[in-house]
mmCIF file of C-alpha atoms in Angstrom:
data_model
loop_
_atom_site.group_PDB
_atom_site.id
_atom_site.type_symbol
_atom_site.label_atom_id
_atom_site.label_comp_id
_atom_site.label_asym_id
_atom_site.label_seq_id
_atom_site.Cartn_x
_atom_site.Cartn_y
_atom_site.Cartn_z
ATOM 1 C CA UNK D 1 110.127 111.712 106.618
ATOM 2 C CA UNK D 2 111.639 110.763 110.111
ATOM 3 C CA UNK D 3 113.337 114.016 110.489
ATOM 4 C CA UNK D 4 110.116 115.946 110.381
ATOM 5 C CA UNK D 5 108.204 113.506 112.758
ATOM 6 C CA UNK D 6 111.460 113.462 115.084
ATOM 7 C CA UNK D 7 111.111 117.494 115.091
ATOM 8 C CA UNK D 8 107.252 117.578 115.626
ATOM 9 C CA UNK D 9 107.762 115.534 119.024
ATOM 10 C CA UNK D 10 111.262 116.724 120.207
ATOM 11 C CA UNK D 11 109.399 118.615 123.274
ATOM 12 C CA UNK D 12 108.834 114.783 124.636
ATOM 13 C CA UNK D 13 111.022 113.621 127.777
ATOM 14 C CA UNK D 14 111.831 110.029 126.209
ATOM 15 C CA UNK D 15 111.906 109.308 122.280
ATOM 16 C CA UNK D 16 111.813 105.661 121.322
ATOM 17 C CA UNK D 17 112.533 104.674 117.881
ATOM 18 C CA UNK D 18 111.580 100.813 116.655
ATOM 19 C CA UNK D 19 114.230 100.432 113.555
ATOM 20 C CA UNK D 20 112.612 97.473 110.898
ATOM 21 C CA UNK D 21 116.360 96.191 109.832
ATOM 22 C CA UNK D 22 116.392 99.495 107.846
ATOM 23 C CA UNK D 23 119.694 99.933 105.685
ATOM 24 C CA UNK D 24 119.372 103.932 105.284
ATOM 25 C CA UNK D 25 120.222 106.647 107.810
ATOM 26 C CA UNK D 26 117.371 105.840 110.221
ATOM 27 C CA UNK D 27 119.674 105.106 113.922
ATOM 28 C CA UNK D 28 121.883 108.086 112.747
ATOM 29 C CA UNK D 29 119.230 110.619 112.309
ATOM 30 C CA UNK D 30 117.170 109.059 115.310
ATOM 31 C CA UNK D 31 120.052 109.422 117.349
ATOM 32 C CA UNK D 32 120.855 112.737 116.258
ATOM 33 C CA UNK D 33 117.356 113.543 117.786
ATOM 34 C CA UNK D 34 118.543 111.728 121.097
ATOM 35 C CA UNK D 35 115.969 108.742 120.550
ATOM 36 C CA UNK D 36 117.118 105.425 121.828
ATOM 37 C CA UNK D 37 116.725 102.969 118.830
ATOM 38 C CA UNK D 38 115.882 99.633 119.281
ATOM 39 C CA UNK D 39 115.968 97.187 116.257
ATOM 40 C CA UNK D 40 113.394 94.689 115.671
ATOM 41 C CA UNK D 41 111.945 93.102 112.154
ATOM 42 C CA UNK D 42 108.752 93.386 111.401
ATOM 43 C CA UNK D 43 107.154 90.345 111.338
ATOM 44 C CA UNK D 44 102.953 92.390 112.057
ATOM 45 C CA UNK D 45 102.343 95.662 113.350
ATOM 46 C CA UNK D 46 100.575 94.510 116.862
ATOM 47 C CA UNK D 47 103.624 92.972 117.675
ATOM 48 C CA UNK D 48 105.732 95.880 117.034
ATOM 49 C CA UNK D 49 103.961 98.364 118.475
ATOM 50 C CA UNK D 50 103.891 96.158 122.072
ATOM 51 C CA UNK D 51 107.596 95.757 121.398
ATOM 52 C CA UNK D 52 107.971 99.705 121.356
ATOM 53 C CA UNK D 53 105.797 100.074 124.341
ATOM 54 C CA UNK D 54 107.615 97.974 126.124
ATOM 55 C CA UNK D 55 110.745 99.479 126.012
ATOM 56 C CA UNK D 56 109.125 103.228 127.160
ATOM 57 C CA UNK D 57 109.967 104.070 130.985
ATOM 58 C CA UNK D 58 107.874 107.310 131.243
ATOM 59 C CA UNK D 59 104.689 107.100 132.453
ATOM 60 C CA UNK D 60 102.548 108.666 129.515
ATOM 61 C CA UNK D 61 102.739 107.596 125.637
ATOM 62 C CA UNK D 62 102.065 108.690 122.405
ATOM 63 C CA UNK D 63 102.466 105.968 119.892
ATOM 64 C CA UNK D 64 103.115 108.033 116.130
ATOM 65 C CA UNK D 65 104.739 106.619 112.942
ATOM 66 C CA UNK D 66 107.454 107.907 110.585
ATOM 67 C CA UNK D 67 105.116 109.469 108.557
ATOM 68 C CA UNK D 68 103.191 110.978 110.799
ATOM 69 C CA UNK D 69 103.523 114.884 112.543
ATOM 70 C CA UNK D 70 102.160 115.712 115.518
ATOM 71 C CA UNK D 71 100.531 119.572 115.233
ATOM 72 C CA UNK D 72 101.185 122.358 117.854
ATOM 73 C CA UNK D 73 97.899 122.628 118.964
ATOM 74 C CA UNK D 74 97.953 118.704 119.730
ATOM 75 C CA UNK D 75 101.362 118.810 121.233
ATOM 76 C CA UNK D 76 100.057 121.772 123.840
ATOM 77 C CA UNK D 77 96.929 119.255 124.682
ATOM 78 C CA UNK D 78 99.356 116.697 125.484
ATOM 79 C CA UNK D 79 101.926 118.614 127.662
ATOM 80 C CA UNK D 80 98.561 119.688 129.631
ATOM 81 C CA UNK D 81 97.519 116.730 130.120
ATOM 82 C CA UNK D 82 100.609 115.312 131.560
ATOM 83 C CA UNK D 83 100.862 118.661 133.601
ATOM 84 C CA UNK D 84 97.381 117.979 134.889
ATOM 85 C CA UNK D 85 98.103 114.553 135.535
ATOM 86 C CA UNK D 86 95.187 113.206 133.051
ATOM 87 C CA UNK D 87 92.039 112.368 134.116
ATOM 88 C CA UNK D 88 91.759 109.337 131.890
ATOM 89 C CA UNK D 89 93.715 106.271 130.643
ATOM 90 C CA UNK D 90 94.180 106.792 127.118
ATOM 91 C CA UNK D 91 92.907 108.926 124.837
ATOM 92 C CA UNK D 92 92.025 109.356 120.786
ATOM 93 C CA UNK D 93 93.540 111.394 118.773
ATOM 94 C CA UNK D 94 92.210 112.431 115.495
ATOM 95 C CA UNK D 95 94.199 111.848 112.251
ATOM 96 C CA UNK D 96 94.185 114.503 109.437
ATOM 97 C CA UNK D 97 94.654 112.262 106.569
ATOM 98 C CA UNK D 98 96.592 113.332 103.335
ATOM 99 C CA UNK D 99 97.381 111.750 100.254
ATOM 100 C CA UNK D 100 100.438 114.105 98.862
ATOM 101 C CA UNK D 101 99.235 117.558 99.509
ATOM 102 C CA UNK D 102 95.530 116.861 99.626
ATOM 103 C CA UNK D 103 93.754 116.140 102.649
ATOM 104 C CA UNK D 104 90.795 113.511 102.631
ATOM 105 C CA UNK D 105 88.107 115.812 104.069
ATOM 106 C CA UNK D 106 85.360 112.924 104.562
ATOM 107 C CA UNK D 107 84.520 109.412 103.796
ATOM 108 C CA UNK D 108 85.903 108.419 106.981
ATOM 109 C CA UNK D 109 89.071 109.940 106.811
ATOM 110 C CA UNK D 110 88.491 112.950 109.175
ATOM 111 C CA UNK D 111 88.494 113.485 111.934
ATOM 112 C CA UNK D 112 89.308 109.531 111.583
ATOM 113 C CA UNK D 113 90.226 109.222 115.651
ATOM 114 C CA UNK D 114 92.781 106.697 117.003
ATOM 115 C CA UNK D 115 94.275 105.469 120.754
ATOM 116 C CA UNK D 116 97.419 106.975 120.571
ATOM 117 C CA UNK D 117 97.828 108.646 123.928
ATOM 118 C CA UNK D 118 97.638 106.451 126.777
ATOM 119 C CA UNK D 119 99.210 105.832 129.916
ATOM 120 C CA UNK D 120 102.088 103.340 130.203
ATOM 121 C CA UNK D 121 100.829 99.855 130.650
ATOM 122 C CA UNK D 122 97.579 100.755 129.537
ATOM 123 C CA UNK D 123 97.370 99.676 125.660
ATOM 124 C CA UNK D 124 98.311 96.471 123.833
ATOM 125 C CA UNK D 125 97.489 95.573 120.417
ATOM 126 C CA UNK D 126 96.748 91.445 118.823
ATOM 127 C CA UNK D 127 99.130 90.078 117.302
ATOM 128 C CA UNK D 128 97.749 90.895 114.046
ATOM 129 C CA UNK D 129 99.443 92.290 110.425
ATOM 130 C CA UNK D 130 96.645 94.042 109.467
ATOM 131 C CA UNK D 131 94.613 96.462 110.857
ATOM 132 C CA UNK D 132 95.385 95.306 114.444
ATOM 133 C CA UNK D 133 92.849 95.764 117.453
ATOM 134 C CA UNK D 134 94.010 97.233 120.739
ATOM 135 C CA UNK D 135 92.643 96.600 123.804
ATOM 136 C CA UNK D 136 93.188 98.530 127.357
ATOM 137 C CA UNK D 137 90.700 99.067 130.218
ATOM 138 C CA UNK D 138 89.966 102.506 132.009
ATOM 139 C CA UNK D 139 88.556 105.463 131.316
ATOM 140 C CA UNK D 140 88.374 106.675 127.502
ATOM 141 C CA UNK D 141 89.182 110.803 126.119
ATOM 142 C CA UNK D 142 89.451 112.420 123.283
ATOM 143 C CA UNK D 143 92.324 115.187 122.882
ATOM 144 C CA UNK D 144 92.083 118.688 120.971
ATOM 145 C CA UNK D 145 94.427 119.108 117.990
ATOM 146 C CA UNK D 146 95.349 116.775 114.629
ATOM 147 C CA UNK D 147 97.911 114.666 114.113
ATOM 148 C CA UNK D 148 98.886 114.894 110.549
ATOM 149 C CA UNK D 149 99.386 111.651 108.403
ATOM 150 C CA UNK D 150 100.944 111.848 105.293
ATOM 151 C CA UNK D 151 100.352 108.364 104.683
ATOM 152 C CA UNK D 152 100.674 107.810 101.044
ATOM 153 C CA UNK D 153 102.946 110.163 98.123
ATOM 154 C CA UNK D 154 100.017 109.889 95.486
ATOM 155 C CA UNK D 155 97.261 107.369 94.096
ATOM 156 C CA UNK D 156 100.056 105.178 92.982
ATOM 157 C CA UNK D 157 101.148 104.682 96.020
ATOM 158 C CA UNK D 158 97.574 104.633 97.630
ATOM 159 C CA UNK D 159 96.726 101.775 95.261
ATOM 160 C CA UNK D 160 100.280 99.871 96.077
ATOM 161 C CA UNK D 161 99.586 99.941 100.003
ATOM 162 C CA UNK D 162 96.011 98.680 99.050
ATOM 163 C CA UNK D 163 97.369 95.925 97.378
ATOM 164 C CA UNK D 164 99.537 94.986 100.218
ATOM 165 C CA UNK D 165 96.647 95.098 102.777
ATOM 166 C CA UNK D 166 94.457 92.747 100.959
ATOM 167 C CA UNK D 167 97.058 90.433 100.820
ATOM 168 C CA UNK D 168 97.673 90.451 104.564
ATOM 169 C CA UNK D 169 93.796 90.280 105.194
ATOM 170 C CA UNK D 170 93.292 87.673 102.956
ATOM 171 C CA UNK D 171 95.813 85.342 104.744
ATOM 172 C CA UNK D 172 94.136 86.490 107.986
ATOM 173 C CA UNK D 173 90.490 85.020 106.892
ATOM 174 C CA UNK D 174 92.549 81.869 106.285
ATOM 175 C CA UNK D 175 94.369 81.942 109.450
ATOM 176 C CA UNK D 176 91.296 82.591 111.445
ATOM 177 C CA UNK D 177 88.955 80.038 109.319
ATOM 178 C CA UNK D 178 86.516 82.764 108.197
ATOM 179 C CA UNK D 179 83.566 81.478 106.351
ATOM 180 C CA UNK D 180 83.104 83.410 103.060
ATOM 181 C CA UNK D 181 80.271 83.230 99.932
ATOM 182 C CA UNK D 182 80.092 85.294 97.018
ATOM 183 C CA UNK D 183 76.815 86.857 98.583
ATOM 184 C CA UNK D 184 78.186 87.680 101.787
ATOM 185 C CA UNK D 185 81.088 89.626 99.726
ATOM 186 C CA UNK D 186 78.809 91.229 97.430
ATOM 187 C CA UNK D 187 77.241 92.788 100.205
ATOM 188 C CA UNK D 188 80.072 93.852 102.258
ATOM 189 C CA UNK D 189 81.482 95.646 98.675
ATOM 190 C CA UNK D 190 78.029 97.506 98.300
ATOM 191 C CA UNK D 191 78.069 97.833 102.438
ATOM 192 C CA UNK D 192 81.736 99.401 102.423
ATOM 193 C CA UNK D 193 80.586 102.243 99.510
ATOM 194 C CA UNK D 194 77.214 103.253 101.269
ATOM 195 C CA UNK D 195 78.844 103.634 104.112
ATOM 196 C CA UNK D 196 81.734 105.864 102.898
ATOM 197 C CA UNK D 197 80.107 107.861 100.614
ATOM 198 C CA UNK D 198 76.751 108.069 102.254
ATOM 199 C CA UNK D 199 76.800 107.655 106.041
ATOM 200 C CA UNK D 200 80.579 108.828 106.362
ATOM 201 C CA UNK D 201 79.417 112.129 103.709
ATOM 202 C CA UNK D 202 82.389 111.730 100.994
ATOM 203 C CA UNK D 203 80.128 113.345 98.911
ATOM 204 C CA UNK D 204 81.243 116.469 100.446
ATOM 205 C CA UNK D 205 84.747 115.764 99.520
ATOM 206 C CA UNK D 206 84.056 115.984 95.931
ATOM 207 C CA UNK D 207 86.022 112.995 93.266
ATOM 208 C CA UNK D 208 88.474 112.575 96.156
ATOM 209 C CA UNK D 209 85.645 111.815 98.433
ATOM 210 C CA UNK D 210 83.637 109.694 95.833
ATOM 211 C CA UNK D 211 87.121 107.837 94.716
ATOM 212 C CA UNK D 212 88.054 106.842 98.677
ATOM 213 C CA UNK D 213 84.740 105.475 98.956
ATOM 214 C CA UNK D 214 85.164 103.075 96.288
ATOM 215 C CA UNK D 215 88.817 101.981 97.503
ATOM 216 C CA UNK D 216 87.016 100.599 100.465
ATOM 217 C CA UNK D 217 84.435 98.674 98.273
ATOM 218 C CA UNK D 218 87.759 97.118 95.892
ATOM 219 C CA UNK D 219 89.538 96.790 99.164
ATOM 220 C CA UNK D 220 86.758 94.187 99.795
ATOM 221 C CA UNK D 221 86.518 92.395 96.548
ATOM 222 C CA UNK D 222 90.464 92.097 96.678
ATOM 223 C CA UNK D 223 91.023 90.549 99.667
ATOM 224 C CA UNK D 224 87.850 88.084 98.662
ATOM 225 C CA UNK D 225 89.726 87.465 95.494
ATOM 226 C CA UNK D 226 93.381 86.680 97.271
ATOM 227 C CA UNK D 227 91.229 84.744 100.134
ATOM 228 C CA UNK D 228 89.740 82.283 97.112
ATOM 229 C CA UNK D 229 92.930 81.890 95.512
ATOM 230 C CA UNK D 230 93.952 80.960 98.780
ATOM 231 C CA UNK D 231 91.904 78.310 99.268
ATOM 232 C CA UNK D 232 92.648 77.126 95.946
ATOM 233 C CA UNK D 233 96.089 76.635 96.749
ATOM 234 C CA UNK D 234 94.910 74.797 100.590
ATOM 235 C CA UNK D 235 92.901 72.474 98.744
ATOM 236 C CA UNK D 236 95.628 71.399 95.884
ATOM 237 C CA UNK D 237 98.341 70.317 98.998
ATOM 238 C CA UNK D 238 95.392 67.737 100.045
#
């Protein structure tokens, strides 16, 4: 997948490439692009992407992942904006979501926009492993043009990332001492469907639409699952 990201942005003045302890070809074929690769493990995904801004020395960045492709009308946006100088700090991009070779239409998933455009200095992310908040002051945009995630191969591998994330978020109630009851879950589960399907129109997006919905209400009852069994263990080491 790197090769086509690597190609998508090879227009850019300065390519940065954060390398997780990988034992494939990823510093050959980054290099190949003329990316500078810096290796780091990844211990949570705030912390990496600080560690990737911090090695940038132009003034503008745009923060993408492997699997991610940055479209031609979004890469003529951004070589505007840098031509123009920008008239704002950062600005959001939005994400065209796929899941093999089907995009995710609704329920959230598009235009689903993100930060990842920003002038250097400008962003930094918590600490955190799992969906990490950043934080920057200045003025806000939003930029024309998708970039494209292909984010997961098929369901399989939808469900497998899923089951990942709940784990992470699970531990982070812990960490952070989050108070949790069975009816403050049950309505977060019913919250996280209405709003999908409903507010965020998957019903437009037909069974894919009505299916994504529904991963966001098991996404819930996971991670309240993993947090109890959690606290299970907490209280047997007392």
């Amino acid at each position: 997948m790197l090769p086509d990201c690597l190609k998508s942005v090879e227009w850019a003045e300065e390519l940065i490439v954060v390398d997780d302890a990988s034992t494939d070809q990823t510093r050959e074929i980054a290099k190949s692009y003329g990316a500078k690769v810096f290796e780091r493990k990844m211990d949570n995904e705030g912390a990496q992407r600080n560690f990737a801004y911090g090695k940038a020395m132009q003034p503008w960045i745009l923060s993408i992942d492997a699997d991610e492709r940055v479209s031609p009308e979004l890469a003529e946006n951004i070589k505007m904006e840098i031509a123009d100088g920008g008239d704002c700090a950062g600005y959001a991009i939005p994400i065209r979501n796929f899941i093999g070779t089907r995009q995710i239409k609704a329920a959230g998933y598009y235009p689903s926009y993100r930060m990842r455009f920003f002038r250097n200095g400008y962003l930094k992310y918590e600490e955190a492993g799992v969906h990490p908040r950043a934080f920057g002051e200045g003025k806000r945009g939003i930029l024309k043009g998708d970039l494209i995630h292909y984010g997961c191969r098929d369901l399989t591998h939808f469900v497998d990332k899923l089951n990942r994330q709940t784990t992470l978020e699970a531990e982070k109630w812990i960490e952070d001492r989050r108070p949790m009851s069975m009816g403050k879950i049950l309505f977060k589960i019913y919250d996280r469907f209405s709003r999908h399907y409903f507010r965020k129109k998957g019903f437009t997006d037909g069974f894919l639409g009505f299916l994504m919905s529904v991963f966001h209400a098991v996404y819930q009852f996971f991670t309240y699952v993993k947090y109890l069994e959690l606290k299970n263990i907490e209280r047997a080491k007392v």
